[in-house]
Coordinates of C-alpha atoms in Angstrom, one line a residue:
M286 CA 119.3 73.6 19.4
E287 CA 119.3 70.8 16.4
T288 CA 123.0 70.7 16.5
L289 CA 123.1 70.0 20.4
E290 CA 120.5 67.3 20.0
K291 CA 122.3 65.5 17.4
S292 CA 125.3 65.3 19.5
N293 CA 123.4 64.1 22.6
F294 CA 123.8 67.7 23.8
D295 CA 127.7 67.9 24.0
P296 CA 128.7 71.3 24.3
V297 CA 131.7 70.7 21.8
A298 CA 129.5 70.6 18.9
L299 CA 129.2 74.2 19.1
C300 CA 132.7 74.9 18.7
N301 CA 133.5 76.8 15.3
E302 CA 134.4 74.0 12.6
N303 CA 137.5 76.3 11.6
C304 CA 139.2 75.4 14.9
S305 CA 143.0 75.3 15.4
K306 CA 143.0 71.7 14.7
Y307 CA 142.1 72.6 10.9
R308 CA 144.0 75.7 10.9
R309 CA 146.5 76.4 7.8
D310 CA 150.1 76.4 9.2
H311 CA 151.4 80.0 9.5
F312 CA 154.9 79.1 7.8
T313 CA 155.1 78.3 4.0
P314 CA 156.2 74.8 2.8
E315 CA 159.7 76.2 2.1
E316 CA 160.0 77.3 5.8
L317 CA 158.8 73.9 7.1
V318 CA 161.2 72.0 5.3
H319 CA 163.9 73.6 7.3
I320 CA 161.8 74.0 10.7
N321 CA 160.9 70.2 10.7
K322 CA 164.3 69.3 9.9
Y323 CA 165.7 70.7 13.0
V324 CA 162.7 70.1 15.4
W325 CA 163.1 66.4 14.5
K326 CA 166.7 66.6 15.3
Y327 CA 165.8 67.2 18.8
A328 CA 164.9 63.4 19.1
T329 CA 168.1 62.1 18.1
E330 CA 171.0 60.5 20.1
D331 CA 172.8 63.9 19.9
R332 CA 170.7 65.3 22.4
L333 CA 171.2 68.8 21.4
P334 CA 169.8 71.7 23.4
I335 CA 166.7 73.8 21.8
K336 CA 169.0 76.9 21.8
E337 CA 171.7 75.3 19.7
L338 CA 169.0 73.9 17.6
H339 CA 167.4 77.1 17.2
E340 CA 170.8 78.8 16.2
A341 CA 171.5 76.1 13.6
L342 CA 168.0 76.6 12.1
S343 CA 168.6 80.2 11.8
N344 CA 172.1 79.8 10.2
A345 CA 170.4 77.3 7.7
M346 CA 167.7 79.7 6.9
T347 CA 170.1 82.9 6.5
D348 CA 172.3 81.0 3.9
D349 CA 169.1 79.9 1.9
N350 CA 168.1 83.5 1.8
A351 CA 171.4 84.5 0.8
V352 CA 170.9 82.3 -2.3
R353 CA 167.4 83.4 -2.8
E354 CA 168.6 86.9 -2.8
A355 CA 171.1 86.3 -5.3
K356 CA 168.7 84.6 -7.5
N357 CA 166.0 87.4 -7.1
A358 CA 168.8 90.0 -8.3
E359 CA 169.5 88.0 -11.2
L360 CA 166.0 87.9 -12.3
G361 CA 165.4 91.6 -11.7
T362 CA 162.1 90.7 -9.3
A363 CA 161.3 89.1 -5.9
A364 CA 160.3 85.9 -7.5
L365 CA 161.6 84.0 -4.3
P366 CA 160.2 85.4 -1.1
L367 CA 162.8 85.2 1.8
L368 CA 162.3 82.8 4.4
R369 CA 161.2 83.7 8.1
V370 CA 163.2 82.7 10.9
P371 CA 160.8 81.7 13.7
D372 CA 161.7 82.8 17.1
I373 CA 163.1 80.4 19.9
D374 CA 159.6 80.4 21.6
T375 CA 157.8 79.4 18.5
F376 CA 160.6 76.8 17.9
S377 CA 160.4 75.5 21.4
A378 CA 156.5 75.1 21.3
R379 CA 156.7 72.9 18.2
I380 CA 159.4 70.9 19.8
R381 CA 157.1 70.5 22.9
K382 CA 154.5 69.1 20.6
L383 CA 156.7 66.0 19.9
P384 CA 155.4 63.1 21.8
R385 CA 157.4 62.2 25.0
S386 CA 157.8 58.7 24.0
Y387 CA 159.0 59.3 20.6
V388 CA 161.9 61.8 22.0
D389 CA 162.8 59.2 24.5
L390 CA 162.9 56.8 21.5
G391 CA 165.0 58.8 19.6
R392 CA 167.5 60.0 22.4
Y393 CA 167.9 56.8 24.4
G394 CA 167.0 53.8 22.0
T395 CA 164.2 51.2 21.9
D396 CA 165.0 49.3 25.3
Y397 CA 164.6 52.6 27.2
A398 CA 161.2 53.8 25.6
T399 CA 159.7 50.2 25.9
A400 CA 160.6 49.8 29.4
K401 CA 159.4 53.3 30.2
Y402 CA 156.1 53.3 28.0
R403 CA 155.0 49.7 28.3
S404 CA 151.4 49.6 28.9
I405 CA 150.2 47.9 32.2
M406 CA 146.4 47.1 31.1
S407 CA 145.9 44.6 28.5
G408 CA 143.2 46.6 26.6
I409 CA 139.9 45.5 25.7
D410 CA 139.5 41.7 26.0
L411 CA 137.9 40.2 22.7
L412 CA 137.6 36.8 21.5
R413 CA 136.3 36.7 17.7
P414 CA 136.9 39.0 14.9
L415 CA 134.3 41.9 14.3
E416 CA 133.1 41.7 17.8
Q417 CA 134.0 45.4 17.9
I418 CA 135.1 47.9 15.5
Q419 CA 136.4 51.5 16.1
L420 CA 135.3 54.0 13.6
D421 CA 137.4 57.4 13.5
E422 CA 138.8 59.9 11.0
C423 CA 142.2 62.1 10.5
W424 CA 143.4 64.4 8.0
I425 CA 146.7 64.7 6.1
D426 CA 147.9 67.7 4.1
L427 CA 149.0 66.7 0.3
Q428 CA 151.2 69.6 0.7
T429 CA 152.8 67.9 4.0
L430 CA 152.8 64.4 2.1
L431 CA 154.9 65.6 -0.9
I432 CA 157.4 67.3 1.5
Q433 CA 157.7 64.1 3.3
A434 CA 158.2 62.4 -0.1
E435 CA 160.9 64.9 -1.0
E436 CA 158.9 65.8 -4.1
W437 CA 157.7 69.3 -3.4
E438 CA 160.5 70.8 -5.1
K439 CA 159.6 69.2 -8.3
L440 CA 156.3 71.2 -8.5
T441 CA 155.9 74.1 -10.4
L442 CA 154.6 77.7 -8.6
K443 CA 150.8 77.0 -10.1
E444 CA 150.9 73.4 -8.7
K445 CA 152.2 74.2 -5.4
K446 CA 149.2 76.7 -4.8
R447 CA 146.6 74.2 -6.1
V448 CA 147.9 71.4 -3.9
A449 CA 148.3 73.6 -1.0
R450 CA 144.4 73.8 -0.7
V451 CA 144.0 69.9 -1.1
R452 CA 143.8 67.6 1.9
L453 CA 143.2 63.9 2.5
Y454 CA 140.6 63.1 4.9
V455 CA 141.1 59.4 6.0
T456 CA 137.8 57.6 7.9
A457 CA 138.8 54.2 9.1
A458 CA 137.2 51.1 10.9
K459 CA 139.4 49.0 12.7
D460 CA 138.8 45.4 14.0
V461 CA 139.8 45.6 17.7
A462 CA 140.3 41.9 18.1
T463 CA 142.6 41.3 15.0
K464 CA 144.0 45.0 14.5
C465 CA 142.9 44.7 10.8
I466 CA 141.5 47.8 8.9
V467 CA 138.2 46.5 7.9
G468 CA 137.3 49.7 6.2
M469 CA 139.0 52.9 5.0
R470 CA 137.4 55.8 2.7
I471 CA 139.9 58.5 1.7
H472 CA 138.1 61.7 0.6
H473 CA 138.6 65.3 -0.2
T474 CA 135.9 66.7 1.6
S475 CA 135.1 67.0 5.4
P476 CA 134.2 64.0 7.6
N477 CA 130.3 63.9 7.4
T478 CA 127.5 61.5 8.0
A479 CA 127.9 60.0 4.4
S480 CA 131.7 59.0 5.0
A481 CA 130.7 57.6 8.2
V482 CA 128.2 55.3 6.8
S483 CA 130.1 54.5 3.7
T484 CA 132.9 53.1 5.8
L485 CA 130.6 51.1 7.9
E486 CA 129.2 49.8 4.6
M487 CA 132.6 49.0 3.5
V488 CA 133.3 46.6 6.5
T489 CA 130.6 44.4 5.2
R490 CA 132.2 44.0 1.6
D491 CA 135.0 41.9 0.4
K492 CA 137.5 44.4 -0.7
T493 CA 139.9 42.1 -2.6
E494 CA 138.8 43.3 -6.1
L495 CA 139.8 47.0 -5.0
A496 CA 143.1 46.0 -3.7
K497 CA 143.9 44.1 -7.0
S498 CA 142.9 47.1 -9.0
I499 CA 145.7 49.0 -7.5
G500 CA 148.3 46.6 -7.4
C501 CA 148.1 45.2 -4.1
E502 CA 150.0 41.9 -3.5
T503 CA 147.9 40.8 -0.5
P504 CA 143.9 40.2 -0.7
W505 CA 141.9 42.7 1.4
D506 CA 139.3 39.9 2.3
Q507 CA 138.5 41.0 6.1
H508 CA 134.9 41.8 6.3
G509 CA 131.6 40.6 7.9
V510 CA 128.8 41.7 10.1
F511 CA 130.0 43.8 13.0
G512 CA 128.8 43.8 16.3
E513 CA 129.6 46.8 18.6
V514 CA 130.8 50.0 17.0
S515 CA 132.9 52.2 19.0
L516 CA 133.4 56.0 17.8
D517 CA 133.5 59.5 19.1
S518 CA 130.8 62.2 19.6
A519 CA 131.4 64.2 16.5
T520 CA 128.0 65.5 15.1
W521 CA 127.9 63.3 12.1
N522 CA 129.0 60.2 14.3
A523 CA 126.0 61.1 16.4
S524 CA 123.5 61.3 13.7
N525 CA 120.3 59.6 13.2
E526 CA 121.7 58.0 10.0
V527 CA 124.5 56.4 11.7
R528 CA 122.6 55.2 14.6
I529 CA 119.8 53.6 12.1
A530 CA 122.5 51.9 10.0
V531 CA 124.3 50.4 13.1
N532 CA 120.8 49.6 14.5
D533 CA 119.8 47.7 11.3
M534 CA 122.9 45.7 11.2
G535 CA 121.9 44.2 14.4
G536 CA 125.0 46.0 16.2
T537 CA 125.3 48.4 19.2
L538 CA 126.6 51.7 19.3
F539 CA 129.3 53.0 22.1
Q540 CA 130.2 56.5 22.0
P541 CA 132.5 57.3 25.0
K542 CA 132.3 60.9 26.6
S543 CA 134.0 63.8 24.4
G544 CA 137.9 64.0 24.7
D545 CA 138.2 60.4 26.2
A546 CA 140.5 59.3 23.2
A547 CA 141.7 56.5 25.4
A548 CA 138.3 54.6 25.3
R549 CA 139.4 54.2 21.3
G550 CA 142.8 54.0 22.0
T551 CA 143.3 51.0 19.4
L552 CA 142.3 53.4 16.3
E553 CA 143.9 56.3 17.8
R554 CA 147.3 54.7 17.9
W555 CA 147.0 53.4 14.5
F556 CA 146.2 56.9 13.2
R557 CA 149.9 58.0 14.7
S558 CA 151.4 55.0 13.0
L559 CA 149.6 56.3 9.8
N560 CA 151.3 59.6 10.0
R561 CA 154.4 58.2 11.0
Q562 CA 155.0 55.2 9.2
A563 CA 152.9 55.8 5.8
L564 CA 154.4 58.9 5.3
H565 CA 157.8 57.5 5.2
F566 CA 156.6 54.8 3.1
F567 CA 156.0 57.8 0.4
T568 CA 159.6 58.7 0.6
G569 CA 161.4 58.0 -2.7
R570 CA 158.3 57.8 -4.8
T571 CA 158.1 59.2 -8.2
W572 CA 155.3 61.7 -8.9
G573 CA 156.7 62.7 -12.3
S574 CA 159.2 65.4 -13.2
P575 CA 158.3 68.8 -15.1
A576 CA 159.8 67.5 -18.2
E577 CA 157.9 64.4 -18.1
K578 CA 154.6 66.2 -17.8
G579 CA 154.9 68.6 -20.5
D580 CA 151.9 70.7 -21.0
Y581 CA 148.9 69.9 -18.9
D582 CA 146.2 71.4 -16.5
A583 CA 147.5 72.0 -13.1
E584 CA 144.1 71.2 -11.8
G585 CA 144.3 67.6 -13.8
E586 CA 147.7 67.1 -12.2
T587 CA 146.5 67.9 -8.6
S588 CA 143.7 65.0 -9.2
V589 CA 146.3 62.8 -10.4
V590 CA 148.5 63.4 -7.5
F591 CA 145.7 63.0 -5.0
H592 CA 144.6 59.7 -6.6
Q593 CA 148.1 58.3 -6.7
A594 CA 148.3 59.2 -2.6
A595 CA 145.0 57.7 -2.1
E596 CA 146.1 54.3 -3.8
L597 CA 149.5 54.4 -2.0
L598 CA 147.7 54.9 1.5
V599 CA 145.7 51.8 0.8
R600 CA 148.9 49.7 -0.3
F601 CA 150.5 50.7 2.7
V602 CA 147.4 49.3 4.8
V603 CA 146.8 46.1 2.6
D604 CA 150.5 45.0 2.0
V605 CA 152.5 46.5 4.9
F606 CA 150.5 47.2 7.9
H607 CA 148.2 44.0 7.5
N608 CA 151.7 42.0 7.2
T609 CA 153.7 43.6 9.9
P610 CA 154.1 41.9 13.5
H611 CA 152.1 43.8 15.9
H612 CA 152.9 44.5 19.5
G613 CA 149.4 44.2 20.7
L614 CA 149.0 40.9 18.9
N615 CA 152.4 39.3 20.9
G616 CA 154.4 39.4 17.5
E617 CA 151.6 38.1 15.2
T618 CA 150.6 40.0 12.2
P619 CA 146.8 41.2 11.8
R620 CA 146.2 39.3 8.7
Q621 CA 147.6 36.0 10.6
A622 CA 145.5 37.1 13.8
W623 CA 142.3 37.4 11.3
E624 CA 142.7 34.0 9.9
R625 CA 143.5 32.2 13.0
L626 CA 140.5 33.5 14.8
N627 CA 138.1 32.8 11.9
K628 CA 138.9 29.0 12.4
F629 CA 137.8 29.1 15.8
Y630 CA 134.8 31.4 15.3
K631 CA 132.8 31.0 12.6
P632 CA 132.0 34.3 10.8
A633 CA 128.3 35.6 10.5
P634 CA 126.9 34.9 7.0
P635 CA 127.6 37.8 4.8
L636 CA 124.7 40.4 4.1
S637 CA 122.5 39.9 1.0
S638 CA 122.4 42.4 -1.7
R639 CA 118.9 43.3 -0.7
V640 CA 119.7 43.9 2.7
R641 CA 122.6 45.7 2.3
R642 CA 120.8 48.1 -0.3
G643 CA 118.1 48.5 2.3
I644 CA 120.7 49.7 5.1
F645 CA 123.4 51.5 3.0
G646 CA 121.9 52.5 -0.3
I647 CA 121.9 56.2 -1.4
T648 CA 118.6 57.5 -0.5
V649 CA 116.5 59.6 -3.0
H650 CA 112.8 60.5 -3.3
R651 CA 110.7 59.7 -6.1
K652 CA 107.1 60.0 -7.4
V653 CA 105.4 56.4 -8.3
S654 CA 104.0 56.9 -11.9
R655 CA 101.7 54.4 -13.8
S656 CA 105.1 53.0 -15.5
G657 CA 106.9 52.7 -12.3
I658 CA 109.8 54.5 -10.8
R659 CA 112.6 56.1 -12.9
V660 CA 116.1 56.7 -11.5
L661 CA 119.0 57.6 -13.7
G662 CA 116.8 57.0 -16.7
I663 CA 116.6 53.3 -15.7
Q664 CA 112.7 52.3 -15.2
Y665 CA 111.9 50.0 -12.3
S666 CA 108.5 48.4 -11.7
S667 CA 106.9 45.6 -10.2
S668 CA 103.2 44.1 -9.3
K669 CA 103.6 45.4 -5.8
L670 CA 104.8 48.9 -6.7
Q671 CA 101.8 49.1 -9.2
K672 CA 99.7 48.3 -6.5
L673 CA 101.0 50.9 -4.4
F674 CA 100.3 53.4 -7.3
R675 CA 96.9 52.3 -7.4
D676 CA 96.2 52.6 -3.9
D677 CA 97.9 56.3 -3.5
D678 CA 99.7 58.5 -5.8
L679 CA 102.4 59.3 -3.3
E680 CA 106.1 60.3 -3.0
V681 CA 108.2 57.4 -1.8
E682 CA 111.8 57.0 -0.4
V683 CA 113.9 55.0 -2.7
R684 CA 117.5 53.4 -1.9
I685 CA 120.0 52.6 -4.6
D686 CA 123.1 50.4 -4.6
R687 CA 125.8 52.3 -6.2
Y688 CA 127.5 49.1 -7.5
D689 CA 124.0 47.3 -8.9
L690 CA 121.3 49.4 -10.6
G691 CA 119.7 45.9 -11.5
A692 CA 117.1 46.8 -8.5
I693 CA 116.1 49.3 -6.0
S694 CA 114.4 49.2 -2.6
V695 CA 111.2 51.2 -1.9
R696 CA 109.9 52.0 1.5
H697 CA 106.5 50.4 2.1
P698 CA 104.4 50.6 5.2
Q699 CA 105.3 46.6 5.5
G700 CA 108.8 47.0 5.0
W701 CA 111.3 47.3 2.1
L702 CA 110.2 46.4 -1.3
T703 CA 112.5 45.2 -3.9
V704 CA 111.6 46.6 -7.3
P705 CA 113.5 45.1 -10.3
A706 CA 114.9 47.3 -13.4
V707 CA 112.8 46.6 -16.5
H708 CA 115.6 45.4 -18.3
D709 CA 117.6 42.3 -17.0
D710 CA 120.7 43.8 -18.7
L711 CA 121.3 46.3 -16.1
I712 CA 121.9 43.4 -13.4
G713 CA 125.3 43.9 -11.8
M714 CA 126.1 47.2 -13.6
S715 CA 127.4 50.1 -11.4
I716 CA 126.5 53.6 -11.5
W717 CA 129.8 54.5 -13.0
K718 CA 129.3 51.8 -15.8
W719 CA 125.9 53.3 -16.5
L720 CA 126.8 56.8 -16.8
A721 CA 129.9 55.8 -19.0
F722 CA 127.2 53.6 -20.8
N723 CA 125.3 56.5 -21.8
D724 CA 128.1 58.7 -22.6
R725 CA 129.8 55.7 -24.7
L726 CA 126.7 55.4 -26.7
R727 CA 125.9 59.1 -26.9
L728 CA 122.4 58.4 -25.0
T729 CA 122.9 61.9 -22.8
N730 CA 119.8 64.1 -22.9
R731 CA 118.2 62.0 -25.8
K732 CA 114.5 61.5 -25.5
N733 CA 113.2 57.8 -26.1
A734 CA 116.7 56.5 -26.7
E735 CA 116.8 52.8 -27.8
V736 CA 119.8 50.4 -27.9
Q737 CA 120.1 47.1 -29.2
K738 CA 120.8 44.3 -27.1
A739 CA 123.9 43.4 -29.2
V740 CA 125.2 46.7 -28.8
A741 CA 124.7 47.1 -25.1
Q742 CA 126.1 43.5 -24.4
R743 CA 129.3 44.5 -26.5
T744 CA 129.4 48.1 -24.7
K745 CA 129.2 46.3 -21.3
E746 CA 132.1 44.1 -22.3
W747 CA 134.0 47.0 -23.2
L748 CA 133.4 48.8 -20.0
Q749 CA 134.6 46.0 -18.2
T750 CA 138.1 46.4 -19.7
Q751 CA 138.7 49.9 -18.7
A752 CA 140.8 51.0 -16.0
Q753 CA 139.5 54.4 -15.5
I754 CA 136.1 52.5 -14.6
S755 CA 137.8 50.1 -12.3
R756 CA 139.3 53.0 -10.6
A757 CA 136.1 55.0 -10.3
E758 CA 134.5 51.9 -8.8
A759 CA 137.4 51.7 -6.4
E760 CA 136.3 55.1 -4.9
L761 CA 139.7 55.8 -3.9
G762 CA 140.1 59.5 -2.9
S763 CA 136.6 60.3 -4.5
A764 CA 133.8 62.0 -3.1
I765 CA 131.2 60.3 -1.1
L766 CA 128.0 59.7 -3.3
T767 CA 124.7 61.3 -1.9
E768 CA 121.3 62.4 -3.1
R769 CA 123.2 65.7 -4.2
D770 CA 125.2 63.5 -6.5
I771 CA 122.5 61.3 -7.9
L772 CA 120.4 64.6 -8.8
R773 CA 123.6 66.0 -10.5
F774 CA 124.0 62.9 -12.6
E775 CA 120.3 62.9 -13.6
K776 CA 120.6 66.2 -15.4
K777 CA 123.0 64.1 -17.9
V778 CA 120.5 61.2 -18.3
P779 CA 116.9 63.0 -17.6
Y780 CA 115.1 60.3 -20.0
S781 CA 114.5 56.7 -19.9
V782 CA 116.7 54.5 -21.8
T783 CA 115.2 51.3 -23.6
I784 CA 117.1 48.2 -24.5
V785 CA 115.4 46.5 -27.2
E786 CA 115.7 43.2 -29.4
D787 CA 117.6 43.3 -32.4
A788 CA 114.8 42.7 -34.6
R789 CA 112.8 45.7 -33.5
A790 CA 115.6 48.1 -33.9
K791 CA 117.6 46.2 -37.1
E792 CA 116.6 49.0 -39.5
D793 CA 118.4 51.5 -37.2
A794 CA 122.1 52.1 -37.4
P795 CA 124.0 51.4 -34.1
P796 CA 124.5 54.4 -32.5
E797 CA 128.0 56.2 -32.8
E798 CA 130.2 55.4 -29.8
A799 CA 132.2 58.3 -28.0
D800 CA 134.9 58.7 -25.9
I801 CA 134.1 58.7 -22.2
S802 CA 137.5 60.5 -21.0
T803 CA 135.3 63.9 -20.3
L804 CA 132.9 61.9 -17.9
I805 CA 136.0 60.4 -16.1
E806 CA 137.5 63.8 -15.7
D807 CA 134.4 65.3 -14.2
W808 CA 134.3 62.5 -11.7
D809 CA 138.1 62.9 -10.7
M810 CA 137.7 66.6 -10.6
F811 CA 134.2 67.3 -8.7
G812 CA 135.3 68.9 -5.4
I813 CA 138.9 67.8 -5.5
T814 CA 140.1 71.3 -6.1
Q815 CA 137.8 72.9 -3.3
D816 CA 139.3 75.0 -0.8
P817 CA 138.8 72.9 2.6
K818 CA 137.8 76.3 4.1
A819 CA 135.0 77.1 1.8
E820 CA 131.5 76.1 3.1
Q821 CA 130.4 72.7 2.3
P822 CA 126.6 72.7 1.0
P823 CA 124.2 71.0 3.7
E824 CA 123.5 67.3 3.4
P825 CA 119.6 66.5 2.5
A826 CA 117.7 66.1 5.6
P827 CA 116.6 62.1 6.2
A828 CA 113.1 61.3 5.4
H829 CA 112.3 59.7 8.6
P830 CA 114.8 61.4 11.2
T831 CA 113.1 59.5 14.0
T832 CA 112.2 56.1 12.6
S833 CA 114.5 53.1 12.0
S834 CA 114.7 52.1 8.6
K835 CA 114.5 48.3 9.8
L836 CA 110.6 48.0 9.3
N837 CA 110.9 44.4 7.9
T838 CA 114.4 44.7 6.2
L839 CA 115.2 41.0 6.9
N840 CA 111.7 39.5 5.9
P841 CA 112.4 37.5 2.8
D842 CA 108.6 36.9 2.3
F843 CA 108.2 40.6 1.3
N844 CA 109.9 40.9 -1.8
R845 CA 108.9 41.6 -5.5

């Protein structure tokens, strides 16, 4: 009953999650290499009939099997399994799944396909950027991506088994007026409430630094306060967390009826472009040869390939898609449309860090103590928080900005209370830098750990130069951080860390600095090698499922 309520009583929500959409392909990657080759030949100028294509496929796979049998005889074992030839009905079914427009384009050319499939309706009539954004998700097999990039055969058997279980899930937000991708999260876990909310938050941030960190030549500065959000009726999109986030932004939510993809046609068409054009963008990319790799852990290599794929997808969006003429914009590129419309329509002021933290922050629950609230070994306190402690000893809802641990937001009957960290040195420090800071100075699991200000400053400057930290902060291909991850991280930092003046700790030797590579590896590998069919742990329930977090979020007077 709870599932039905979250999905507005849409019976589709009762369908098994392991439906045919996410079912693993019956054929092996080696068989798919041959099958896809001849399926795509159906959409060529040769216009070959299905029977002739199936016969050519059968001959090609028979020849390959002869080579495999000879190799097995030479090795004295069945190391290479023989390829299975699909029957003509299965082969025909795969050809029928090709879009009709794609077949006509390959067989008869661009002019014929354009004349036949040109849209009559002009679509949604919008004037300004971010007037409406569309949110949706798709998935790509890492195995399919490597086959398309002609790199599958370079992997070892152990790598192939590992990579075959990895998927890239893409949750994207597209601005309908300019066709720009204003938010995109690439993750290895199935789409959920956290991935949807995180993508909405990405819309409000300037992503230029992220683009620079992976080598993009074009800035990714499309961001702002959105008006209307159009998304499907998936359970996670219909959740209270998504509704509250959109409401707190002052936006409206539009959810068309289930199965009506045309109501979100702008993003649905872009996903087809992503699967068609971006995969071709991977062709010819170097993923490393076995000779170059040497001795390594196959799980670690899977992580590297996963992150490379995520970075290339983002580079495709920022450098290729945003700078390619778009038919829906009369030949104008999405970036040009964004710049032109922003001159005519002044964008809304960006969200302050306090408001963004109150809307999109990671939610945890803490007891208010005499010294305040401790999160990840950081002590937070203020006069208003102390008054709250004196009035009532209670557990409160706390929200954390993963990019700035200098302050937290605490739910108060009068609104969100901003509580700063006791030490100003933590202003602007991300959760990844803070964890690396503790590992670097060997503060993990240390009681009453004290760090000199000079040592803390030197370590912060060192962390700024670490490419691994920058990659972690970019959140490319990483798990979406939730309360579960905060609790997992707090097992490493269960005690308070104090930053003291040099005079107070002048007699103590500076802490011995350690390597942070183990921590980086833990970030990269957490969840990446999970089997996508494995059951995901449930997400923590919201503290106030029926109450909006907008209690006085925008009240500037209710602060410290």
